[in-house]
Coordinates of C-alpha atoms in Angstrom, one line a residue:
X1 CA 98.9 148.7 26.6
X2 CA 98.6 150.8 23.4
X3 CA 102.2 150.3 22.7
X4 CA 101.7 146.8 22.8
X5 CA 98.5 146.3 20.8
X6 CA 100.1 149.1 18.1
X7 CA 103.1 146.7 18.0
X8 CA 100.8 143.8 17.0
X9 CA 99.0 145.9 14.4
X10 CA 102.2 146.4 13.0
X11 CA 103.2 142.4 12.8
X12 CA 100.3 141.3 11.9
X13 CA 100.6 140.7 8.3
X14 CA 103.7 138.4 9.7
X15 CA 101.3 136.6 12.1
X16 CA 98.4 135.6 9.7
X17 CA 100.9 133.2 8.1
X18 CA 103.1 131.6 10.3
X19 CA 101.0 132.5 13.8
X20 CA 101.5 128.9 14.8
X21 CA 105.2 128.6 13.7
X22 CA 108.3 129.7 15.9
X23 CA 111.3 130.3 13.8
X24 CA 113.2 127.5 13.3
X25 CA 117.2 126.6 13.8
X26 CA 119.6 128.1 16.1
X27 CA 118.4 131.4 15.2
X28 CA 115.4 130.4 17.2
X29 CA 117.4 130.2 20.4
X30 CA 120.1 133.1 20.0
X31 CA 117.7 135.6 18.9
X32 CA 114.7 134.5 21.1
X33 CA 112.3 137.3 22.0
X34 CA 109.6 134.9 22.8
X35 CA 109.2 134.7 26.6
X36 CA 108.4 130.7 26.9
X37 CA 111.9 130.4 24.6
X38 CA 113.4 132.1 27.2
X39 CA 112.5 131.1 30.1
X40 CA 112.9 127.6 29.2
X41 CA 116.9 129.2 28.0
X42 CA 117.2 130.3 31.7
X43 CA 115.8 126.7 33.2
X44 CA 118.1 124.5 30.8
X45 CA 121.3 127.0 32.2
X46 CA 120.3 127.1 35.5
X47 CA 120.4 123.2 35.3
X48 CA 123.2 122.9 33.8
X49 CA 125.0 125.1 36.5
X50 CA 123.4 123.1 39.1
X51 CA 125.2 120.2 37.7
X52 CA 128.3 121.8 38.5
X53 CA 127.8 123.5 41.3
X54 CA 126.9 119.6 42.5
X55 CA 129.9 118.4 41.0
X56 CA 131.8 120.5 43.4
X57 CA 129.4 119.8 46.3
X58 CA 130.1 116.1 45.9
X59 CA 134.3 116.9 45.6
X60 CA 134.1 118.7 49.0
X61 CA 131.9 115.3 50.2
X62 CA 134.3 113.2 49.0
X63 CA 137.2 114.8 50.4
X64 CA 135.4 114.8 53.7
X65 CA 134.4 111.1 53.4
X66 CA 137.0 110.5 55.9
X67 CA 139.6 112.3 58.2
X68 CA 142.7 113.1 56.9
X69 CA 143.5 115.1 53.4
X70 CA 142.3 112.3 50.4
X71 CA 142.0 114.2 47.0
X72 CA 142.2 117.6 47.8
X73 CA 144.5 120.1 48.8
X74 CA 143.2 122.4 51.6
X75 CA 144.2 125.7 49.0
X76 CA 141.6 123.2 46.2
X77 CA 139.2 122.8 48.9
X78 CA 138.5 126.3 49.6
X79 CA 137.6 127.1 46.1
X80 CA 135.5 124.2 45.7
X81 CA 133.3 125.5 48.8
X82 CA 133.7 129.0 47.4
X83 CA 132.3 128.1 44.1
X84 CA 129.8 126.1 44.9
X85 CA 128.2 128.9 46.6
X86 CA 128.4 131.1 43.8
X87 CA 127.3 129.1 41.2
X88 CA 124.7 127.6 43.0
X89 CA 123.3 130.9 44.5
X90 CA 123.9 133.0 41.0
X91 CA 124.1 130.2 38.2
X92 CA 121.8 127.7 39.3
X93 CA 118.7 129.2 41.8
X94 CA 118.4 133.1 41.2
X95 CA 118.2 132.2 36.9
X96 CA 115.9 128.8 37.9
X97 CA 113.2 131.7 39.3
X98 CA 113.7 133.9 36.3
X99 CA 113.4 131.2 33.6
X100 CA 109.8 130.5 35.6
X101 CA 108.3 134.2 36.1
X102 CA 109.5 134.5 31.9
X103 CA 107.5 131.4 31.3
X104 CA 105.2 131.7 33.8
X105 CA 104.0 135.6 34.5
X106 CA 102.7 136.4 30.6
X107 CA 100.6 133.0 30.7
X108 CA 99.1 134.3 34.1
X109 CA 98.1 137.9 33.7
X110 CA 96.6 137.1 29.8
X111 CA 99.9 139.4 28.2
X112 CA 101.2 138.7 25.3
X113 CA 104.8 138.3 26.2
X114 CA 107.5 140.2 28.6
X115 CA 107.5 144.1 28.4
X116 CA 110.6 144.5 26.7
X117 CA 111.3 141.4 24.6
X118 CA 114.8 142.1 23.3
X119 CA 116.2 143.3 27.0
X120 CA 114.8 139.8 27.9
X121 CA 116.8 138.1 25.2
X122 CA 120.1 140.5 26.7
X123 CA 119.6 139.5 30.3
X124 CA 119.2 136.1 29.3
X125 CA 122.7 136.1 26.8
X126 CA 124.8 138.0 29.8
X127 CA 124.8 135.1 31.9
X128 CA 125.9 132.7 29.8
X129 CA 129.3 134.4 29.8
X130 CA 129.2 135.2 33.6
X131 CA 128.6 131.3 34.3
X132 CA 131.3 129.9 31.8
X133 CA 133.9 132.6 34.0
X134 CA 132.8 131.3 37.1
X135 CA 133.4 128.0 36.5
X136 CA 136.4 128.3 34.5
X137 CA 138.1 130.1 37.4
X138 CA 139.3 126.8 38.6
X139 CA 141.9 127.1 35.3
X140 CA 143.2 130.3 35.9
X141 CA 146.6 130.8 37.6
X142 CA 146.4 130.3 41.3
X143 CA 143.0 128.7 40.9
X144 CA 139.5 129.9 41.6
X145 CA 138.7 132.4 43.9
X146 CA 139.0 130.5 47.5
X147 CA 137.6 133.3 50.2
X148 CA 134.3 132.1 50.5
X149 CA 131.2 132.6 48.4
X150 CA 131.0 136.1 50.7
X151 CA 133.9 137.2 49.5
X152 CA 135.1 138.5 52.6
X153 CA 138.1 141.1 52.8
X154 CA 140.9 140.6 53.7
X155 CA 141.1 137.2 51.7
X156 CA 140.3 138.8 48.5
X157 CA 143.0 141.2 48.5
X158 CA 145.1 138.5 49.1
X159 CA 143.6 136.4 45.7
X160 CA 144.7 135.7 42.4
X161 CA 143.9 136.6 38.9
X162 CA 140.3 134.7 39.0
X163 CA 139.0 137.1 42.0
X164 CA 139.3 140.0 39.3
X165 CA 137.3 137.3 37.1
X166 CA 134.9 136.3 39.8
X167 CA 134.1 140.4 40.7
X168 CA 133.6 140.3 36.8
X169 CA 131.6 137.9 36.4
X170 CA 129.2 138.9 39.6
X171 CA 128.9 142.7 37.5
X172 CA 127.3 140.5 34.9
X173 CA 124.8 138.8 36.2
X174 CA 124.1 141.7 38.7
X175 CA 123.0 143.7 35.7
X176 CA 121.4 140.2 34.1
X177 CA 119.3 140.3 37.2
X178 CA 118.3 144.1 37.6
X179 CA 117.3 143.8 33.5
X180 CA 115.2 140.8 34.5
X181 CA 114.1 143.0 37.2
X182 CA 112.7 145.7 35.1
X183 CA 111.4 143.8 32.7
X184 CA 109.1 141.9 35.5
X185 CA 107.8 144.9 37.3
X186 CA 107.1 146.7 33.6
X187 CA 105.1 143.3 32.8
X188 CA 103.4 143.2 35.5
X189 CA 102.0 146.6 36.2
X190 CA 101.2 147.6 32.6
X191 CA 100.5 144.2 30.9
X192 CA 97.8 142.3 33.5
X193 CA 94.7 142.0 31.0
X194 CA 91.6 144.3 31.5
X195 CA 90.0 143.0 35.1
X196 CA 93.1 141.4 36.5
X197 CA 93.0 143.8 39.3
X198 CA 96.7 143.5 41.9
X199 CA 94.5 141.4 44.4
X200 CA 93.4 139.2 41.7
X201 CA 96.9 138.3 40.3
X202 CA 98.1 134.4 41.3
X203 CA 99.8 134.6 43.9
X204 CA 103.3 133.5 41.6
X205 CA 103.0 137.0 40.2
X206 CA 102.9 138.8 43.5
X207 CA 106.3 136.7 44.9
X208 CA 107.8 137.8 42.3
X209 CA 107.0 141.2 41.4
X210 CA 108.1 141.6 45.1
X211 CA 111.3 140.0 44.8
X212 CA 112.1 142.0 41.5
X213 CA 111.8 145.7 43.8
X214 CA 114.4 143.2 46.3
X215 CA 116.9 142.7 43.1
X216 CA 116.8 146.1 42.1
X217 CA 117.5 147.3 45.7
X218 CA 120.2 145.5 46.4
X219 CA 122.0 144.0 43.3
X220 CA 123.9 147.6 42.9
X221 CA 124.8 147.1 46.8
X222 CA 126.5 144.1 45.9
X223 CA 128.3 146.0 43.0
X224 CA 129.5 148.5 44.8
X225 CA 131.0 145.9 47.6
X226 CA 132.7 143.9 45.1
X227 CA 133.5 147.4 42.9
X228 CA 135.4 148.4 46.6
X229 CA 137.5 145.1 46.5
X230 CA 138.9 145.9 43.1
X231 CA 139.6 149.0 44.1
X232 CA 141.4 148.4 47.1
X233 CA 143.0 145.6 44.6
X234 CA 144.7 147.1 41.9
X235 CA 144.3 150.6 42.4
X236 CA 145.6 151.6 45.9
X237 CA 142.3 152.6 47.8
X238 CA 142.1 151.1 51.5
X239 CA 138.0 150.9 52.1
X240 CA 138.7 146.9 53.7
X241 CA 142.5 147.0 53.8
X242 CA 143.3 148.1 57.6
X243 CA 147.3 149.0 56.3
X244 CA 145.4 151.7 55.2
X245 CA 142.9 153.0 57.7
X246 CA 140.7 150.7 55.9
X247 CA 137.8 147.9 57.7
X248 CA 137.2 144.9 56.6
X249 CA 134.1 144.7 59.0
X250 CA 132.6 147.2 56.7
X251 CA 133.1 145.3 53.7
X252 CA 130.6 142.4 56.3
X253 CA 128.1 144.7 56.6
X254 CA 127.5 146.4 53.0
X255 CA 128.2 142.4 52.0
X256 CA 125.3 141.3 54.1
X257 CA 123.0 144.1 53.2
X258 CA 122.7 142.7 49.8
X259 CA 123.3 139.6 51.3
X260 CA 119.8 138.8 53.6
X261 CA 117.6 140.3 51.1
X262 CA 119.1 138.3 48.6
X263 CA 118.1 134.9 50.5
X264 CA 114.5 136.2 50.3
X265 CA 115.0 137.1 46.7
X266 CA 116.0 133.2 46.6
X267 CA 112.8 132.0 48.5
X268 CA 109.6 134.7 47.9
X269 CA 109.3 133.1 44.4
X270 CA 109.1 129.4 45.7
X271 CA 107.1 130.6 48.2
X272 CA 104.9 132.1 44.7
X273 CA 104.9 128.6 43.4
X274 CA 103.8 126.2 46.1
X275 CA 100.9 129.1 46.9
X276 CA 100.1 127.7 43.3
X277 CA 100.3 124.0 43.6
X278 CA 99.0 123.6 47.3
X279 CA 95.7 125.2 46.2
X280 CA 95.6 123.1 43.1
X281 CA 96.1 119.5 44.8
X282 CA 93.5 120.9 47.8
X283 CA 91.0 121.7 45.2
X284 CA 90.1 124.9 47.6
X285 CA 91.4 128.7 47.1
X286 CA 93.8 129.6 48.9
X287 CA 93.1 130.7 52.4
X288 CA 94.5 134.1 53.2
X289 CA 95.2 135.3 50.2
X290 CA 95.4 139.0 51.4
X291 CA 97.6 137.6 54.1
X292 CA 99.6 136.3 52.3
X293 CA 100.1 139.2 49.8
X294 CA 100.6 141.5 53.0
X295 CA 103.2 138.8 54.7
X296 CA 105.0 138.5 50.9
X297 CA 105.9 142.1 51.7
X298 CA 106.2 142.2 55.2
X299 CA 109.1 139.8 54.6
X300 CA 110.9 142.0 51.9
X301 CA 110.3 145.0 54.0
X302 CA 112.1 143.4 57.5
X303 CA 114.8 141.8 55.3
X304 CA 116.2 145.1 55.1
X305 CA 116.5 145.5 59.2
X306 CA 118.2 142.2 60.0
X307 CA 121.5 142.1 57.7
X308 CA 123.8 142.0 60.8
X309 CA 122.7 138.6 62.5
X310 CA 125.4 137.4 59.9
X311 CA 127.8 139.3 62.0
X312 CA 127.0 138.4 66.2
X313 CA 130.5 137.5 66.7
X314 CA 132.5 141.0 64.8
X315 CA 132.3 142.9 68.4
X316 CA 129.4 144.9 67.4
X317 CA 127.7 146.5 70.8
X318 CA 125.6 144.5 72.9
X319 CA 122.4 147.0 71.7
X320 CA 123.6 146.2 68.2
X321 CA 123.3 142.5 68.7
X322 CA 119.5 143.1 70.7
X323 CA 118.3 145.0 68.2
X324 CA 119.8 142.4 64.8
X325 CA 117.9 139.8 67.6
X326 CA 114.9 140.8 67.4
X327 CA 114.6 141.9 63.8
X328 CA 115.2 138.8 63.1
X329 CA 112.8 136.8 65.6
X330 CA 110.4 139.1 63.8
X331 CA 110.4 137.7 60.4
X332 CA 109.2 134.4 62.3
X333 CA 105.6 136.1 61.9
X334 CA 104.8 136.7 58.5
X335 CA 106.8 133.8 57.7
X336 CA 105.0 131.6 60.0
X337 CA 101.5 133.1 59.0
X338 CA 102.8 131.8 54.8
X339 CA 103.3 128.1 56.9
X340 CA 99.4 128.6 58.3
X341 CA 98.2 129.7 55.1
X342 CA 99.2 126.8 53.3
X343 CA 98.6 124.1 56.2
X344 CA 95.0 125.8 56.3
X345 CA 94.7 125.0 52.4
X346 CA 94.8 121.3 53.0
X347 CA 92.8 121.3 56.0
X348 CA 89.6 119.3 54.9
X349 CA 90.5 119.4 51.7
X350 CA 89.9 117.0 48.5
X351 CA 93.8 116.1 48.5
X352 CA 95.5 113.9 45.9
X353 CA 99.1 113.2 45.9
X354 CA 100.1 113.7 42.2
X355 CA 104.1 114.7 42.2
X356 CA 104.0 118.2 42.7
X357 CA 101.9 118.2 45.4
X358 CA 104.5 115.9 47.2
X359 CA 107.2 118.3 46.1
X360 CA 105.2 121.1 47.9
X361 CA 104.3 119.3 50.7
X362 CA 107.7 118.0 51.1
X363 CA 108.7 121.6 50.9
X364 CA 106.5 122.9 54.0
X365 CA 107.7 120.2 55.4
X366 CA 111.7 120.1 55.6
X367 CA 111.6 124.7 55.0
X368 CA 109.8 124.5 58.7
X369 CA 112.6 122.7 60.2
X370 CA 115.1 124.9 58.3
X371 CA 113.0 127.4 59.8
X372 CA 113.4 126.7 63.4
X373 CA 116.9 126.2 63.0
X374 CA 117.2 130.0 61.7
X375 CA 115.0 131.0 64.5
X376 CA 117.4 129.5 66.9
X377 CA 120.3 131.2 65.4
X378 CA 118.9 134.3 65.6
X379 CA 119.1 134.2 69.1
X380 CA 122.5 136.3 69.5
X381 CA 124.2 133.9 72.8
X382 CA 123.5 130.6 70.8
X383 CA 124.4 132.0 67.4
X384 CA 128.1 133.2 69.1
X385 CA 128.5 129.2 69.6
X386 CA 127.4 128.2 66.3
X387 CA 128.8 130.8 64.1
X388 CA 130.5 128.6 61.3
X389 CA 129.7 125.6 62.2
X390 CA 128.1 123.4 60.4
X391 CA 124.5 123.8 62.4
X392 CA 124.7 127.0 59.8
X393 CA 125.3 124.7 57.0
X394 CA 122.6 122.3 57.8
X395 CA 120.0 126.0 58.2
X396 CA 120.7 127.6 54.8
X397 CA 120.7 123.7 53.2
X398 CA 117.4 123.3 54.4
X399 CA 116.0 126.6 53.3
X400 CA 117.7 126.5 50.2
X401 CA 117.7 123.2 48.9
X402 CA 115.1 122.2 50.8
X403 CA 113.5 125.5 50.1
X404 CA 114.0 126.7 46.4
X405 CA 115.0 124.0 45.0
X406 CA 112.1 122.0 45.9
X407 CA 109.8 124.5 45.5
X408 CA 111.5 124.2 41.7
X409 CA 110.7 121.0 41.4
X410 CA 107.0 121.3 42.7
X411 CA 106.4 124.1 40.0
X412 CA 108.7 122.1 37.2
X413 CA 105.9 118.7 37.5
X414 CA 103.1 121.2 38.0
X415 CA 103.7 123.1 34.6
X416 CA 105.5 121.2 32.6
X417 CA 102.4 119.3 31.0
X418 CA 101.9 122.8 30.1
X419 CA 105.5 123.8 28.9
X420 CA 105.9 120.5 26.7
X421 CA 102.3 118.8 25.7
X422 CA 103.0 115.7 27.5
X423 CA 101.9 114.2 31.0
X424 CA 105.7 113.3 32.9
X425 CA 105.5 109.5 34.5
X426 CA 104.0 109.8 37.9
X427 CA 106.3 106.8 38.8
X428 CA 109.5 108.7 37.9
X429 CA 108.3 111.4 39.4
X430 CA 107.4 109.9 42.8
X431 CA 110.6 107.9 42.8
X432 CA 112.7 111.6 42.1
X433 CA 110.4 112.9 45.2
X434 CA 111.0 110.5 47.7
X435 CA 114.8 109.5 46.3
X436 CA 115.6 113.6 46.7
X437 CA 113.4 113.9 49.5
X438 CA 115.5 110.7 51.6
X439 CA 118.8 111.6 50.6
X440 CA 118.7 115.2 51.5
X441 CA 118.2 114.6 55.1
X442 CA 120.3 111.8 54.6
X443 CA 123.2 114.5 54.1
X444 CA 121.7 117.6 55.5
X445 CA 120.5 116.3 58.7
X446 CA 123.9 115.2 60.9
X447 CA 125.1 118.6 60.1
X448 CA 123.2 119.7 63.1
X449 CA 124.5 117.1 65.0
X450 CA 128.2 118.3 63.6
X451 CA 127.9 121.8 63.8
X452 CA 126.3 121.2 67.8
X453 CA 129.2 119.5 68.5
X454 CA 131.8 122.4 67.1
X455 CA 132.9 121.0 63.7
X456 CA 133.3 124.2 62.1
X457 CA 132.8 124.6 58.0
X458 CA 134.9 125.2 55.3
X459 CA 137.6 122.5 57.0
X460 CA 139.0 120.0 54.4
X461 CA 140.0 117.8 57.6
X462 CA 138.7 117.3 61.0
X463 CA 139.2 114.8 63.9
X464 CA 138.3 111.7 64.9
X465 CA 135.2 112.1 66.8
X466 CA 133.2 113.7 63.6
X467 CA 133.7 110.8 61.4
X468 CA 130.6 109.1 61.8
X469 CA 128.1 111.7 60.8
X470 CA 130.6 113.3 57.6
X471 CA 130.7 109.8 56.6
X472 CA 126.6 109.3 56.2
X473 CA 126.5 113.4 54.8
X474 CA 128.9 112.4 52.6
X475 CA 126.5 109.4 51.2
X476 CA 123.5 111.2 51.3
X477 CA 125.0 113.8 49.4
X478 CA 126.3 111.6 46.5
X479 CA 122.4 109.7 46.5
X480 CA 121.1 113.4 46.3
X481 CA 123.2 114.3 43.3
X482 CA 122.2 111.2 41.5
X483 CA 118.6 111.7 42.2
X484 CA 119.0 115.1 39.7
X485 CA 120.6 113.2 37.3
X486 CA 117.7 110.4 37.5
X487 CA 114.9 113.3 36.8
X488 CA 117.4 114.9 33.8
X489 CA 116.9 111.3 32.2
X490 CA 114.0 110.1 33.2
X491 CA 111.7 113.4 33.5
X492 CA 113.3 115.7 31.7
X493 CA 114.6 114.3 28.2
X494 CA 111.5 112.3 27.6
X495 CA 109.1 115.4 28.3
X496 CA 111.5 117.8 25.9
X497 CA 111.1 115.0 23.3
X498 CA 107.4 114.8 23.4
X499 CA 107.5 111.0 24.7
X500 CA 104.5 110.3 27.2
X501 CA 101.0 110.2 27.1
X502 CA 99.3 113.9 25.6
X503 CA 98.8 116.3 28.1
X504 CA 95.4 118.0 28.2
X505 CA 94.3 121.7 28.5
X506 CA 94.2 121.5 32.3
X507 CA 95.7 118.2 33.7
X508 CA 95.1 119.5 37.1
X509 CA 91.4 119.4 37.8
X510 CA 91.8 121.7 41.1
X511 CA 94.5 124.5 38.8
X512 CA 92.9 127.2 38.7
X513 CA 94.5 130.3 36.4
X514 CA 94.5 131.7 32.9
X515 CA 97.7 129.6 31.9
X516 CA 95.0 126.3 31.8
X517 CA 93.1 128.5 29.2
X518 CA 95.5 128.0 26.6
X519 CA 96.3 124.4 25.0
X520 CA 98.9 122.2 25.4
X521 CA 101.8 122.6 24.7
X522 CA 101.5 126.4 25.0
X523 CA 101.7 128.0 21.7
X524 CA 104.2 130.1 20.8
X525 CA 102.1 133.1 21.0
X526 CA 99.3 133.7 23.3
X527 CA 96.6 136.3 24.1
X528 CA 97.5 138.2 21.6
X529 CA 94.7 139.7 22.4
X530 CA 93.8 140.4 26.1
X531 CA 91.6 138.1 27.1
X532 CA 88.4 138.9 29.0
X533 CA 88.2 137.4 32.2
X534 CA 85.0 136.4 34.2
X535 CA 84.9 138.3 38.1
X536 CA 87.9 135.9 39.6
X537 CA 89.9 137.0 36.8
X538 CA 90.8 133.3 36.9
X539 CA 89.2 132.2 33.5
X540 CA 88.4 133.3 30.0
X541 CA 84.9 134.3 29.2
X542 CA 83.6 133.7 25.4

C-alpha cells in the first residue's frame, strides 16, 4: 500500500484541479491507465468480436439450413467452425471477464485502481492486434486456419500461411491474459482496503482471483503446444509429425491440459457474478459463502486431473479412461454444491424479477442442463458414442453461452446503472432476456437430439434424416444473433449516451458491496483513499 498512497502524494497537486475530470479526446482511450476506461475498452472489444464470431456462427447455420452444399465450400466451412471457436473463446468471452474484474475488482475491495496501471493499458492494446489477425485470416492465401479451434496435429502441419498467423496471434493474447493475470492477483492481495479481510471479499473477487492462478498455469501450456506446431512447421522438428517418430496424440493431451482448465477459466468468473446478483434480487446473504469459496477452488484444483475425458476414444488404456471417469464425475460435487448455494439464496426469499435477476436465474437454469449433459459424457462407454457429435456441441453451448455469456449479461444490467449513471429500460431488458433466453434452446436444444442420433460436427452436409432439427437450430440461431444486436441498440447505445431515467447511488435495494458506496456514474477516480469499512466490510463508515 505505501507505494500506492506515495504515488498519490506525488499527483496530488494534479488531482486538486481536475479530480473530477478524465482526460479528454482519443488520448483518453489510447493512453488509458484508469481501470473503469479499461475495462469498459475490453467489454466494447469483446463485443465487437462477438459480433463476428456470430457472424460466422450464423454462415455455418445457414449453410446447414438444408442438406446439400448451399454457400459454402466444405474447405470455407471448416474455417468458419474453426474461427468461431477462437474468436469466440479468446476474442469475445475470456476479454468480456477481464473488462469486468478491471471495472469491477477496484470498486469492490475500496482500491484506487489496478496494481499496475500501465501493464493494464499493455494487456489491454495486445489484443486489439491479436483479434484483427484472427479475423483477417479468412484473407490470407489458402484461407483461415481450418483444423478446428484445437488446433489438432496433423491438420496444422498441413495449413497455410494464416496457421503461422493464428499461432501468432494466440502468443498475443496468451501474454494479454497472463499480464491481466498478474495485475489481478497483485490487486487483489495488496490493494483490499484495511478490514477487507480474504473471507470478506465479494464473492466476484474470489472467482476471479482464482481463475487468474488458472491463466497463469496454463496460458504458457498452450504456448508451448502451439510453439511445438511451428516448430514441427517450418523448422524440421517432429514432436506431432509421426514421419518423424513424432505423436500427434501428444500434441491432444498438452492441448487439453490447457484446454479444461481453460473452460473453468471461462465459467469461475460468471459463476463470481451471479453469486453477486442472486443475493442482490433475494435480498438475503449468500448462503454458504465459505462453501462456496472452498468449492471455487475445489473446481480449479480437479480441473487439472480430468484433461483426458476430451480424449476416451485415442486408445488410451482402459485404467486411463477409469481414472479421466471419475475425475470428472468428481467435479459434479463442488459444482453441484455452487447450484445449492444459489437455489438456497432464493429459498424464502424477498425475490423481484428486475432483468439481471432473470439473466441469473436463467443462467442456473439452462448451465444445470448443460451440466447433466457433461455429466453424462463423462461417462467413458457413452462418451465413445458421442464423441463429435453434436450432443457435444449442444454441452459446451449450454455451458458457454448459456453459461458465460449469460452470466455476462446478468452482471452487464446489474452494474451498468453503475458504469453509465442511467437506469437501462426494464422492458428492453426483459424482451433481450426472454428473446435470447427462447432462441437459444431454440438452436441449442435439437443438437442433443442430433448428436444422439450420430450427426457428427464440423460436417458442412449431412443426410436426409437430420433435416428437421438443423433446420429449427439453424432459426434459433439466427433469432439468437439478432437478439444481441437488439440489446447493442436498444440497451447499450442509449445507456453509453446517458439517455434514461438517472440512476441512483444504489438502484438495487438488496446490493450489497462497496461499489453502491460511490455515485453514479462512478467517478473517474475512487477511494483514493482507503475507505474504512464497518465489520462486513460491505459498507463505508463516516
Amino acid at each position: 500500500m505505501s507505494a500506492v498512497i506515495g504515488h498519490h502524494d506525488h499527483h496530488a497537486h494534479d488531482h486538486d484541479h481536475d479530480h473530477h475530470h478524465a482526460p479528454t479526446g482519443w488520448r483518453r482511450w489510447v493512453f488509458a491507465t484508469n481501470h473503469k476506461d479499461i475495462g469498459t475498452l475490453y467489454l466494447l472489444f469483446s463485443f465487437t468480436m462477438l459480433m463476428i464470431g456470430g457472424v460466422l456462427a450464423l454462415l455455418i447455420r445457414a449453410e446447414l439450413f438444408q442438406p446439400g452444399l448451399q454457400l459454402v465450400n466444405p474447405e470455407l466451412f471448416n474455417q468458419l467452425t474453426t474461427m468461431h471457436g477462437l474468436i469466440m473463446v479468446f476474442g469475445a468471452i475470456m476479454p468480456a471477464f477481464v473488462g469486468f474484474a478491471n471495472w469491477m475488482i477496484p470498486l469492490q475491495i475500496g482500491a484506487s485502481d489496478m496494481a499496475f496501471a500501465r501493464m493494464n493499458n499493455f494487456s489491454f492494446w495486445l489484443m486489439v492486434p491479436a483479434g484483427l489477425i484472427l479475423a483477417g485470416s479468412f484473407f490470407m492465401p489458402g484461407g483461415a486456419p481450418a483444423a478446428g479451434w484445437t488446433l489438432y496435429a496433423p491438420l496444422t502441419l498441413q495449413m497455410g500461411p494464416s496457421m503461422d498467423a493464428g499461432i501468432f496471434a494466440m502468443h498475443i493474447l496468451g501474454a494479454s491474459s497472463i499480464m491481466g493475470s498478474i495485475n489481478i492477483i497483485v490487486t487483489i492481495l495488496n490493494m483490499r482496503a484495511p478490514g477487507m479481510t480474504l473471507m470478506k471479499m465479494p464473492m466476484f473477487c474470489w472467482t476471479w482471483l482464482i481463475t487468474a492462478y488458472l491463466l497463469i498455469a496454463v496460458m504458457p501450456v498452450l504456448a508451448g503446444a502451439i510453439t511445438m506446431t511451428l516448430t514441427d512447421r517450418h523448422f524440421g522438428t517432429s514432436f506431432f509429425n509421426p514421419a518423424g517418430g513424432g505423436d500427434p496424440i501428444m500434441y491432444q493431451h498438452i492441448f487439453w491440459f490447457f484446454g479444461h482448465p481453460e473452460v473453468y477459466i471461462m465459467i469461475l468468473p460468471a459463476f463470481g457474478i451471479v453469486s453477486q446478483v442472486v443475493p442482490a434480487f433475494a435480498r438475503k446473504k449468500l448462503f454458504g459463502y465459505a462453501s462456496m469459496v472452498y468449492a471455487t477452488g475445489s473446481i480449479a484444483i480437479l480441473s487439472f486431473v480430468v484433461w483426458a475425458h476430451h480424449m476416451f476414444t485415442t486408445g488410451m488404456p482402459v485404467t486411463g479412461q477409469l481414472f479421466f471417469m471419475y475425475s470428472t464425475m468428481l467435479i459434479a460435487v463442488p459444482t453441484g454444491v455452487k447450484i445449492f448455494n444459489w437455489i438456497a439464496t432464493m429459498w424464502k426469499g424477498s425475490m423481484t424479477f428486475e432483468t439481471p435477476m432473470m439473466w441469473a436465474v436463467g443462467f442456473i437454469f439452462v448451465f444445470t442442463i448443460g451440466g447433466f449433459t457433461g455429466l453424462i459424457l463423462s461417462v467413458a462407454p457413452i462418451d465413445i458414442n458421442f464423441q463429435d457429435t453434436y450432443y457435444v456441441v449442444a454441452h459446451f453451448h449450454y455451458v458457454l453461452v448459456a453459461g458465460s455469456l449469460f452470466a455476462m449479461f446478468a452482471g452487464i444490467y446489474y452494474w451498468l446503472p453503475k458504469w453509465t449513471g442511467v437506469m437501462y429500460s426494464e422492458t428492453r431488458g426483459k424482451i433481450h432476456f426472454w428473446w435470447s433466453m427462447i432462441a437459444f434452446n431454440v438452436t441449442f436444444f435439437p443438437m442433443h437430439f442430433l448428436g444422439l442420433a450420430g450427426m457428427p460436427r464440423r460436417y458442412a452436409d449431412y443426410p436426409m434424416q437430420f433435416a428437421d432439427f438443423n433446420m429449427i437450430a439453424s432459426i434459433g440461431g439466427f433469432a439468437f444473433g439478432f437478439a444481441q444486436v437488439y440489446f447493442f441498440v436498444a440497451v447499450i447505445i442509449p445507456a453509453m449516451r446517458g439517455q434514461g431515467p438517472k440512476a441512483v447511488q444504489k438502484p438495487w435495494e438488496g446490493a450489497e458491496g462497496l461499489e453502491w458506496e460511490v455515485p453514479s456514474p462512478a467517478p473517474f477516480h475512487t477511494f483514493e483513499n482507503p475507505p474504512k469499512l464497518d465489520a462486513t466490510a460491505t459498507r463505508v463508515i463516516g
